[in-house]
Amino acid sequence: MHQFEESVYQLIVETSTNLPGDVRRAVNSGRALENQGTRAGLALSTITQNINMAEEQISPICQDTGMPTFVVHTPVGVNQIELKKVIKSAIQRATKDGKLRPNSVDSLTGENSGDNLGPGTPVIHFEQWEEDYIDMRLILKGGGCENKNIQYSLPAELEGLGRAGRDLDGIRKCILHAVYQAQGQGCSAGFIGVGIGGDRTTGYELAKQQLFREVDDVNPIAELDQLERYIMEAGNQLGIGTMGFGGEVTLLGCKVGVANRLPASFFVSVAYNCWAFRRQGVKMDPSTGEIGGWLYPAGSEVAMEEFPQKTEADAAGEAQAQPSEGREIVLQTPISEEKIRSLRVGDVVTIKGEIHTGRDALHKYLMDHDAPVDLNGSVIYHCGPVMLKNDQGWRVMAAGPTTSIREEPYQGDIIKKFGIRAVIGKGGMGPRTLAALQEHGGVYLNAIGGAAQYYAKCLKKVNGVDFMEFGIPEAMWHLQAEDFQAIVTMDSHGNSLHAGVEKESLEKLATFKEAVFK
């Protein structure tokens, strides 16, 4: 079974490190619609660089490699028990090599298995078919976008859209609401898979199955093809934009499937996926285990198009025609309150000095305990990095931001308790954190979600680590940053870009209240 394991390992590495061609084309199309000088334009430029870096370095595009989910079709007679063992072995190897982050956590104890194996991990769906080859597909869907999945039970009352009935127009409203509620927390611009019908379990499965379709395919059901096209147009009019910064591109793909349902139940299930849409598949020879072909267009065949370099004359003309959205400011840690209070929403900051990672386990711990290092004037980075250790010590392999809103119950208290001046994450935070930033003198800095290679390059040295018992993603890593760039989206004056975009997008959502499909 050695060749089978090698083939599965190659599939995992390719999925984690190289976006397929159809996804790349969608990102390129989105980038072409944004102005280079805007926050959304800056985010898309960073995303483009990150995709190229991940491919060149064969490293994870995003540090959150999600819950590995395999869909495997096998000819009659293939031993699925042995194939499952091979998949698990390849998962262990890819985790050890830093191609996957150890993401399997005991739900009762919080203990990380360290190798991505455990009850329910990875997810493997087997189905027999009458073809003479194995069709194995893998999707790596991170927790940030997984948390923005949503399921509706019709009829329902939806914010901004009113009543959604048990008909095609009610389905339309549910999907638009799903795009709205994700905001920037799922690393927009994103892709959505929609499942109409089924029960609560199969509805979500159907939704995720849609993510295995190619971005540019055509739905064979005419009504659903019309619906997909409508959602793409309407969703991009909500103004949420890349990372929730506002802009022209909120949605890069929409795929809808339908299944029969019980008379008493009518579910609309939406699987949200970030721009780092990592899915790939292979055809395998059932007798040798060799790869006979890749199922999605190769990423290397589609170049990522970066914004053209500006001349000084171009930059001057653009600045005169469109004022800059913010200043560019260097922050050296530790940071003073005076420096922080000089910042405003829209400013682009470059951080130099030591920063500290902190996620769910650390925030819960710090509520009742002292910190292992002095955090006064410091920066907390919501990040669960991919780390590898060699003879020279620890190395940062991937280190993009995680979704910050999970820390809302803790963040304000921790800012005040330890004198933290800046929090880096993605998707913004809520009113309690905003009040603490205003009272104490702090800012929230939005890094570009999914840009794990771009930010890993900015983290030059691992100064130390605490709480390894929490597992690598949840440990507190002390990292030396250089030229780490992020955008002020919540400041010490009570301003929040996230609250503003959400309010404006809700107003735009309400314009789609009237029935379209009858």
XYZ file of N, CA and C in Angstrom, residues 79 250 331 385 458 491:
18
model
N -10.672 -2.529 -1.077
C -10.750 -2.659 0.379
C -10.756 -1.262 1.012
N -17.564 40.738 -3.073
C -17.896 40.026 -1.843
C -17.978 38.524 -2.082
N 4.892 51.157 13.848
C 4.720 50.932 15.281
C 5.830 50.021 15.778
N -0.368 29.403 14.448
C 0.569 29.153 13.349
C 0.851 27.676 13.108
N 7.133 37.784 7.526
C 7.342 38.958 8.385
C 7.768 38.577 9.798
N -10.490 51.900 16.371
C -9.506 52.772 17.016
C -9.911 53.147 18.440
